[in-house]
Amino acid sequence: MMEVFNMKEEELSQLGAAVTTNEIKQQPILWQEALDNYMAKQTEINQFLAEIKQVKPIRVIFTGAGTSAYVGDTVLPYLKGKMDETIWNVMSIPTTDLVSNPTDFFKAEIPTLLVSFARSGNSPESLAAVKLGQQIVNEFYQLTITCAADGVLAEQAVGDKRNLVLLMPEKSNDKGFAMTGSFTCMTLTTLLVFDSLITTKKVDYVQKLIQLGEDVLKREEEIQKIIELDFNRVIYLGSGSLAGLTREAQLKLLELTAGKIATVFDSSMGFRHGPKSFVNDKTLVVVFVSNDPYTRQYDLDILDELSKDQIAEYVGGLMVPKEANYEGNHFAYLESGSILPDGYLALAYVIFAQMVALKASIKVENLPDTPSPTGTVNRVVQGVTIHPLIK
């Protein structure tokens, strides 16, 4: 049984996994640093948002490409329930959609706050989305959440009073191919910035998250048993914010295995409407079970249904034990996580998915740190032509 997270650096390097393994492991430490950074800038953040509110209602667009886009998809359902939508009209739109169809989303007469998520801050779509917003929207503001102080997105904000930059912990600027700490730190920071909860509650949530994250990292043996099953397909399902998270979970696996393992994501209820056809006898199905008692029922329903179908190689749930639970295969989180709303719980769940992706990559004899041997995909996307918008 290969326990990667207990290996020495030299052994990990031979597997091409040293960078990615360490970047997954360090996330609970980075979450504390992200909280500290937020606390240090809380007054500045609140003043920035208070000034924007003067031109309400504001269209808020969470945006990024790939994993960075999934930050917005993950936080959106939770934050829509916490933000005053008479002031903030919040949506999640990838930069790839903003750039290809800018006039569908940017309107001259609608004040807009573009919240850009970026690891490097150098992706051509991220830079183009900003330029298009500036070109089209009369009242245009930016919140730039990035891991790279020397990236173009951060540097071009200098001196711009309508652009607040929030830098993530330095080590969240992942050196490996896959975004891990960058995703979770940007997600956590966004929750802290826009959640209407009092600060003490946010601090409590982060402390609980750190406990859950550290616990998952110690339980590699349980995950390894799943990896040793006979599978070549993986499905992630969830509801609300956890449905958003399924996009990131499946992408990590697809990236790190270079497509040697096929992946699908969907909502727990939506899966029945066609995508369920993907299930065969070499399929793993993992359901992110909600902490919300009402929503949880739908996650448990699909787990029961897929288990009774007796088709998939493995059907299991990630969940914090509560009154209603799935009695079949499951990975149980610490009960201290029962207070976490799904937007926050997503960060503890994604560590499991990151570990699965890493270990599956090694299983199929790929190199997690450099998973694309042909160079088909790159750490920062290449080959993008940005066409000018003629007004």
PDB file of C-alpha atoms in Angstrom, residues 86-293:
ATOM      1  CA  THR A  86     -31.199  44.359  -3.568  1.00  0.00           C
ATOM      2  CA  ILE A  87     -27.631  45.728  -3.576  1.00  0.00           C
ATOM      3  CA  TRP A  88     -25.485  42.931  -5.004  1.00  0.00           C
ATOM      4  CA  ASN A  89     -26.630  40.959  -8.059  1.00  0.00           C
ATOM      5  CA  VAL A  90     -24.104  38.123  -7.895  1.00  0.00           C
ATOM      6  CA  MET A  91     -23.232  35.733 -10.723  1.00  0.00           C
ATOM      7  CA  SER A  92     -20.371  33.428 -11.734  1.00  0.00           C
ATOM      8  CA  ILE A  93     -19.211  33.715 -15.342  1.00  0.00           C
ATOM      9  CA  PRO A  94     -15.904  32.277 -16.637  1.00  0.00           C
ATOM     10  CA  THR A  95     -13.502  34.707 -18.298  1.00  0.00           C
ATOM     11  CA  THR A  96     -13.711  32.459 -21.339  1.00  0.00           C
ATOM     12  CA  ASP A  97     -17.415  33.391 -21.668  1.00  0.00           C
ATOM     13  CA  LEU A  98     -16.854  37.050 -20.838  1.00  0.00           C
ATOM     14  CA  VAL A  99     -14.207  37.384 -23.535  1.00  0.00           C
ATOM     15  CA  SER A 100     -16.051  35.489 -26.259  1.00  0.00           C
ATOM     16  CA  ASN A 101     -19.455  37.091 -25.534  1.00  0.00           C
ATOM     17  CA  PRO A 102     -18.718  40.345 -23.671  1.00  0.00           C
ATOM     18  CA  THR A 103     -21.914  42.236 -24.512  1.00  0.00           C
ATOM     19  CA  ASP A 104     -24.032  39.410 -23.096  1.00  0.00           C
ATOM     20  CA  PHE A 105     -22.696  40.169 -19.617  1.00  0.00           C
ATOM     21  CA  PHE A 106     -21.181  43.674 -19.574  1.00  0.00           C
ATOM     22  CA  LYS A 107     -23.741  46.469 -19.919  1.00  0.00           C
ATOM     23  CA  ALA A 108     -22.746  50.130 -20.113  1.00  0.00           C
ATOM     24  CA  GLU A 109     -25.552  51.287 -17.821  1.00  0.00           C
ATOM     25  CA  ILE A 110     -25.156  48.568 -15.138  1.00  0.00           C
ATOM     26  CA  PRO A 111     -22.485  49.313 -12.486  1.00  0.00           C
ATOM     27  CA  THR A 112     -20.300  46.215 -12.261  1.00  0.00           C
ATOM     28  CA  LEU A 113     -17.793  44.779  -9.808  1.00  0.00           C
ATOM     29  CA  LEU A 114     -15.569  42.241 -11.536  1.00  0.00           C
ATOM     30  CA  VAL A 115     -14.075  39.816  -8.997  1.00  0.00           C
ATOM     31  CA  SER A 116     -11.126  38.199 -10.776  1.00  0.00           C
ATOM     32  CA  PHE A 117      -9.655  34.942  -9.488  1.00  0.00           C
ATOM     33  CA  ALA A 118      -6.160  34.178 -10.758  1.00  0.00           C
ATOM     34  CA  ARG A 119      -3.210  32.084  -9.673  1.00  0.00           C
ATOM     35  CA  SER A 120      -0.646  33.741 -11.935  1.00  0.00           C
ATOM     36  CA  GLY A 121      -2.591  36.804 -13.006  1.00  0.00           C
ATOM     37  CA  ASN A 122      -1.177  36.374 -16.504  1.00  0.00           C
ATOM     38  CA  SER A 123      -3.832  34.348 -18.328  1.00  0.00           C
ATOM     39  CA  PRO A 124      -4.822  36.124 -21.546  1.00  0.00           C
ATOM     40  CA  GLU A 125      -8.549  35.682 -20.896  1.00  0.00           C
ATOM     41  CA  SER A 126      -8.278  37.242 -17.422  1.00  0.00           C
ATOM     42  CA  LEU A 127      -6.504  40.294 -18.798  1.00  0.00           C
ATOM     43  CA  ALA A 128      -8.913  40.583 -21.718  1.00  0.00           C
ATOM     44  CA  ALA A 129     -11.974  40.323 -19.455  1.00  0.00           C
ATOM     45  CA  VAL A 130     -10.739  43.334 -17.498  1.00  0.00           C
ATOM     46  CA  LYS A 131     -10.084  45.386 -20.641  1.00  0.00           C
ATOM     47  CA  LEU A 132     -13.517  44.571 -22.033  1.00  0.00           C
ATOM     48  CA  GLY A 133     -15.210  45.536 -18.780  1.00  0.00           C
ATOM     49  CA  GLN A 134     -13.336  48.849 -18.787  1.00  0.00           C
ATOM     50  CA  GLN A 135     -14.277  49.389 -22.421  1.00  0.00           C
ATOM     51  CA  ILE A 136     -17.991  48.644 -22.061  1.00  0.00           C
ATOM     52  CA  VAL A 137     -19.117  49.493 -18.507  1.00  0.00           C
ATOM     53  CA  ASN A 138     -19.466  53.115 -17.387  1.00  0.00           C
ATOM     54  CA  GLU A 139     -19.137  52.401 -13.645  1.00  0.00           C
ATOM     55  CA  PHE A 140     -16.571  49.590 -13.517  1.00  0.00           C
ATOM     56  CA  TYR A 141     -14.887  48.313 -10.323  1.00  0.00           C
ATOM     57  CA  GLN A 142     -12.529  45.441  -9.648  1.00  0.00           C
ATOM     58  CA  LEU A 143     -11.624  43.162  -6.789  1.00  0.00           C
ATOM     59  CA  THR A 144      -8.537  41.208  -7.819  1.00  0.00           C
ATOM     60  CA  ILE A 145      -7.968  38.036  -5.797  1.00  0.00           C
ATOM     61  CA  THR A 146      -4.670  36.581  -6.929  1.00  0.00           C
ATOM     62  CA  CYS A 147      -1.727  34.502  -5.738  1.00  0.00           C
ATOM     63  CA  ALA A 148       0.963  36.422  -7.641  1.00  0.00           C
ATOM     64  CA  ALA A 149       2.072  39.892  -6.582  1.00  0.00           C
ATOM     65  CA  ASP A 150       4.162  40.144  -9.763  1.00  0.00           C
ATOM     66  CA  GLY A 151       1.361  39.026 -12.089  1.00  0.00           C
ATOM     67  CA  VAL A 152      -0.066  41.467 -14.614  1.00  0.00           C
ATOM     68  CA  LEU A 153      -3.489  41.562 -12.928  1.00  0.00           C
ATOM     69  CA  ALA A 154      -1.945  42.692  -9.648  1.00  0.00           C
ATOM     70  CA  GLU A 155       0.544  45.093 -11.198  1.00  0.00           C
ATOM     71  CA  GLN A 156      -1.999  46.903 -13.364  1.00  0.00           C
ATOM     72  CA  ALA A 157      -4.120  47.618 -10.285  1.00  0.00           C
ATOM     73  CA  VAL A 158      -1.441  49.865  -8.758  1.00  0.00           C
ATOM     74  CA  GLY A 159      -2.806  53.389  -8.367  1.00  0.00           C
ATOM     75  CA  ASP A 160      -6.341  52.394  -9.429  1.00  0.00           C
ATOM     76  CA  LYS A 161      -8.766  53.416  -6.669  1.00  0.00           C
ATOM     77  CA  ARG A 162     -11.481  51.302  -8.271  1.00  0.00           C
ATOM     78  CA  ASN A 163      -9.409  48.119  -8.051  1.00  0.00           C
ATOM     79  CA  LEU A 164      -8.669  46.479  -4.697  1.00  0.00           C
ATOM     80  CA  VAL A 165      -6.057  43.713  -4.793  1.00  0.00           C
ATOM     81  CA  LEU A 166      -6.143  40.898  -2.239  1.00  0.00           C
ATOM     82  CA  LEU A 167      -2.978  38.801  -2.366  1.00  0.00           C
ATOM     83  CA  MET A 168      -3.184  35.202  -1.254  1.00  0.00           C
ATOM     84  CA  PRO A 169      -0.519  33.536   0.933  1.00  0.00           C
ATOM     85  CA  GLU A 170       2.748  33.388  -0.976  1.00  0.00           C
ATOM     86  CA  LYS A 171       2.901  29.584  -0.941  1.00  0.00           C
ATOM     87  CA  SER A 172      -0.578  29.328  -2.433  1.00  0.00           C
ATOM     88  CA  ASN A 173       0.962  30.300  -5.783  1.00  0.00           C
ATOM     89  CA  ASP A 174       1.265  26.616  -6.693  1.00  0.00           C
ATOM     90  CA  LYS A 175       4.427  25.611  -8.522  1.00  0.00           C
ATOM     91  CA  GLY A 176       2.888  22.330  -9.636  1.00  0.00           C
ATOM     92  CA  PHE A 177       0.649  22.060 -12.673  1.00  0.00           C
ATOM     93  CA  ALA A 178      -2.576  21.598 -10.745  1.00  0.00           C
ATOM     94  CA  MET A 179      -4.168  24.379  -8.700  1.00  0.00           C
ATOM     95  CA  THR A 180      -4.621  23.208  -5.125  1.00  0.00           C
ATOM     96  CA  GLY A 181      -3.796  25.770  -2.424  1.00  0.00           C
ATOM     97  CA  SER A 182      -4.508  28.577  -4.871  1.00  0.00           C
ATOM     98  CA  PHE A 183      -8.075  27.291  -5.326  1.00  0.00           C
ATOM     99  CA  THR A 184      -8.806  26.829  -1.638  1.00  0.00           C
ATOM    100  CA  CYS A 185      -7.224  30.126  -0.519  1.00  0.00           C
ATOM    101  CA  MET A 186      -9.079  32.159  -3.152  1.00  0.00           C
ATOM    102  CA  THR A 187     -12.318  30.371  -2.273  1.00  0.00           C
ATOM    103  CA  LEU A 188     -11.894  30.954   1.447  1.00  0.00           C
ATOM    104  CA  THR A 189     -10.967  34.613   0.975  1.00  0.00           C
ATOM    105  CA  THR A 190     -14.043  35.207  -1.171  1.00  0.00           C
ATOM    106  CA  LEU A 191     -16.272  33.691   1.494  1.00  0.00           C
ATOM    107  CA  LEU A 192     -14.681  35.853   4.169  1.00  0.00           C
ATOM    108  CA  VAL A 193     -15.038  39.033   2.097  1.00  0.00           C
ATOM    109  CA  PHE A 194     -18.671  38.635   1.038  1.00  0.00           C
ATOM    110  CA  ASP A 195     -20.251  36.566   3.821  1.00  0.00           C
ATOM    111  CA  SER A 196     -22.534  38.692   5.991  1.00  0.00           C
ATOM    112  CA  LEU A 197     -21.686  36.692   9.122  1.00  0.00           C
ATOM    113  CA  ILE A 198     -19.985  38.396  12.038  1.00  0.00           C
ATOM    114  CA  THR A 199     -16.212  38.082  12.164  1.00  0.00           C
ATOM    115  CA  THR A 200     -16.118  35.800  15.192  1.00  0.00           C
ATOM    116  CA  LYS A 201     -18.293  33.255  13.368  1.00  0.00           C
ATOM    117  CA  LYS A 202     -16.008  33.362  10.329  1.00  0.00           C
ATOM    118  CA  VAL A 203     -12.977  32.758  12.539  1.00  0.00           C
ATOM    119  CA  ASP A 204     -14.728  29.807  14.149  1.00  0.00           C
ATOM    120  CA  TYR A 205     -15.529  28.350  10.734  1.00  0.00           C
ATOM    121  CA  VAL A 206     -11.909  28.600   9.611  1.00  0.00           C
ATOM    122  CA  GLN A 207     -10.657  26.913  12.772  1.00  0.00           C
ATOM    123  CA  LYS A 208     -13.081  24.045  12.200  1.00  0.00           C
ATOM    124  CA  LEU A 209     -11.978  23.825   8.565  1.00  0.00           C
ATOM    125  CA  ILE A 210      -8.341  23.562   9.576  1.00  0.00           C
ATOM    126  CA  GLN A 211      -9.195  20.691  11.934  1.00  0.00           C
ATOM    127  CA  LEU A 212     -11.057  18.850   9.179  1.00  0.00           C
ATOM    128  CA  GLY A 213      -8.301  19.415   6.636  1.00  0.00           C
ATOM    129  CA  GLU A 214      -5.591  18.146   8.954  1.00  0.00           C
ATOM    130  CA  ASP A 215      -7.676  15.085   9.779  1.00  0.00           C
ATOM    131  CA  VAL A 216      -8.234  14.153   6.118  1.00  0.00           C
ATOM    132  CA  LEU A 217      -4.509  14.368   5.394  1.00  0.00           C
ATOM    133  CA  LYS A 218      -3.845  11.818   8.143  1.00  0.00           C
ATOM    134  CA  ARG A 219      -6.256   9.285   6.654  1.00  0.00           C
ATOM    135  CA  GLU A 220      -4.518   8.431   3.409  1.00  0.00           C
ATOM    136  CA  GLU A 221      -4.898   4.698   4.069  1.00  0.00           C
ATOM    137  CA  GLU A 222      -8.693   4.965   3.695  1.00  0.00           C
ATOM    138  CA  ILE A 223      -8.328   6.774   0.375  1.00  0.00           C
ATOM    139  CA  GLN A 224      -5.721   4.315  -0.844  1.00  0.00           C
ATOM    140  CA  LYS A 225      -8.210   1.456  -0.464  1.00  0.00           C
ATOM    141  CA  ILE A 226     -10.510   3.241  -2.908  1.00  0.00           C
ATOM    142  CA  ILE A 227      -7.643   3.887  -5.338  1.00  0.00           C
ATOM    143  CA  GLU A 228      -6.798   0.171  -5.393  1.00  0.00           C
ATOM    144  CA  LEU A 229     -10.238  -0.680  -6.818  1.00  0.00           C
ATOM    145  CA  ASP A 230     -10.620  -1.540 -10.507  1.00  0.00           C
ATOM    146  CA  PHE A 231     -11.868   1.668 -12.157  1.00  0.00           C
ATOM    147  CA  ASN A 232     -11.281   3.953 -15.118  1.00  0.00           C
ATOM    148  CA  ARG A 233     -14.188   6.362 -14.605  1.00  0.00           C
ATOM    149  CA  VAL A 234     -14.990   8.701 -11.718  1.00  0.00           C
ATOM    150  CA  ILE A 235     -18.146  10.698 -11.055  1.00  0.00           C
ATOM    151  CA  TYR A 236     -18.486  13.516  -8.517  1.00  0.00           C
ATOM    152  CA  LEU A 237     -21.950  14.665  -7.444  1.00  0.00           C
ATOM    153  CA  GLY A 238     -23.207  17.303  -5.020  1.00  0.00           C
ATOM    154  CA  SER A 239     -25.806  19.998  -4.428  1.00  0.00           C
ATOM    155  CA  GLY A 240     -25.612  23.797  -4.241  1.00  0.00           C
ATOM    156  CA  SER A 241     -22.074  24.942  -3.491  1.00  0.00           C
ATOM    157  CA  LEU A 242     -21.004  21.311  -3.466  1.00  0.00           C
ATOM    158  CA  ALA A 243     -22.345  20.905  -7.014  1.00  0.00           C
ATOM    159  CA  GLY A 244     -20.018  23.766  -7.936  1.00  0.00           C
ATOM    160  CA  LEU A 245     -17.189  21.930  -6.231  1.00  0.00           C
ATOM    161  CA  THR A 246     -17.742  18.805  -8.347  1.00  0.00           C
ATOM    162  CA  ARG A 247     -16.342  20.717 -11.336  1.00  0.00           C
ATOM    163  CA  GLU A 248     -13.043  21.279  -9.565  1.00  0.00           C
ATOM    164  CA  ALA A 249     -12.914  17.758  -8.118  1.00  0.00           C
ATOM    165  CA  GLN A 250     -13.274  16.100 -11.517  1.00  0.00           C
ATOM    166  CA  LEU A 251     -10.876  18.525 -13.199  1.00  0.00           C
ATOM    167  CA  LYS A 252      -8.079  17.669 -10.752  1.00  0.00           C
ATOM    168  CA  LEU A 253      -8.451  13.998 -11.615  1.00  0.00           C
ATOM    169  CA  LEU A 254      -8.688  14.617 -15.345  1.00  0.00           C
ATOM    170  CA  GLU A 255      -5.615  16.878 -15.306  1.00  0.00           C
ATOM    171  CA  LEU A 256      -3.354  14.763 -13.122  1.00  0.00           C
ATOM    172  CA  THR A 257      -4.112  11.535 -14.984  1.00  0.00           C
ATOM    173  CA  ALA A 258      -3.851  13.288 -18.382  1.00  0.00           C
ATOM    174  CA  GLY A 259      -7.269  11.916 -19.284  1.00  0.00           C
ATOM    175  CA  LYS A 260      -6.391   8.294 -18.581  1.00  0.00           C
ATOM    176  CA  ILE A 261      -9.336   8.284 -16.175  1.00  0.00           C
ATOM    177  CA  ALA A 262     -12.577   9.696 -17.565  1.00  0.00           C
ATOM    178  CA  THR A 263     -14.575  12.033 -15.338  1.00  0.00           C
ATOM    179  CA  VAL A 264     -18.095  13.424 -15.039  1.00  0.00           C
ATOM    180  CA  PHE A 265     -19.641  15.911 -12.621  1.00  0.00           C
ATOM    181  CA  ASP A 266     -23.233  16.889 -11.946  1.00  0.00           C
ATOM    182  CA  SER A 267     -25.703  17.865  -9.263  1.00  0.00           C
ATOM    183  CA  SER A 268     -27.172  15.075  -7.187  1.00  0.00           C
ATOM    184  CA  MET A 269     -30.614  15.581  -8.681  1.00  0.00           C
ATOM    185  CA  GLY A 270     -29.483  16.458 -12.199  1.00  0.00           C
ATOM    186  CA  PHE A 271     -27.459  13.270 -12.609  1.00  0.00           C
ATOM    187  CA  ARG A 272     -30.526  11.160 -13.340  1.00  0.00           C
ATOM    188  CA  HIS A 273     -31.351  13.217 -16.425  1.00  0.00           C
ATOM    189  CA  GLY A 274     -29.020  11.468 -18.850  1.00  0.00           C
ATOM    190  CA  PRO A 275     -25.526  11.666 -17.317  1.00  0.00           C
ATOM    191  CA  LYS A 276     -26.312   8.563 -15.257  1.00  0.00           C
ATOM    192  CA  SER A 277     -25.689   6.640 -18.485  1.00  0.00           C
ATOM    193  CA  PHE A 278     -21.965   7.109 -17.789  1.00  0.00           C
ATOM    194  CA  VAL A 279     -22.013   4.558 -14.955  1.00  0.00           C
ATOM    195  CA  ASN A 280     -20.541   1.140 -15.690  1.00  0.00           C
ATOM    196  CA  ASP A 281     -18.794  -1.580 -13.719  1.00  0.00           C
ATOM    197  CA  LYS A 282     -15.482   0.333 -13.714  1.00  0.00           C
ATOM    198  CA  THR A 283     -16.902   3.520 -12.225  1.00  0.00           C
ATOM    199  CA  LEU A 284     -16.339   5.219  -8.883  1.00  0.00           C
ATOM    200  CA  VAL A 285     -19.124   7.531  -7.723  1.00  0.00           C
ATOM    201  CA  VAL A 286     -18.434  10.022  -4.934  1.00  0.00           C
ATOM    202  CA  VAL A 287     -21.217  12.209  -3.558  1.00  0.00           C
ATOM    203  CA  PHE A 288     -20.413  15.346  -1.567  1.00  0.00           C
ATOM    204  CA  VAL A 289     -23.146  15.174   1.087  1.00  0.00           C
ATOM    205  CA  SER A 290     -24.561  18.518   2.223  1.00  0.00           C
ATOM    206  CA  ASN A 291     -24.646  19.688   5.819  1.00  0.00           C
ATOM    207  CA  ASP A 292     -28.019  21.327   5.188  1.00  0.00           C
ATOM    208  CA  PRO A 293     -30.717  18.927   6.487  1.00  0.00           C
TER     209      PRO A 293
END
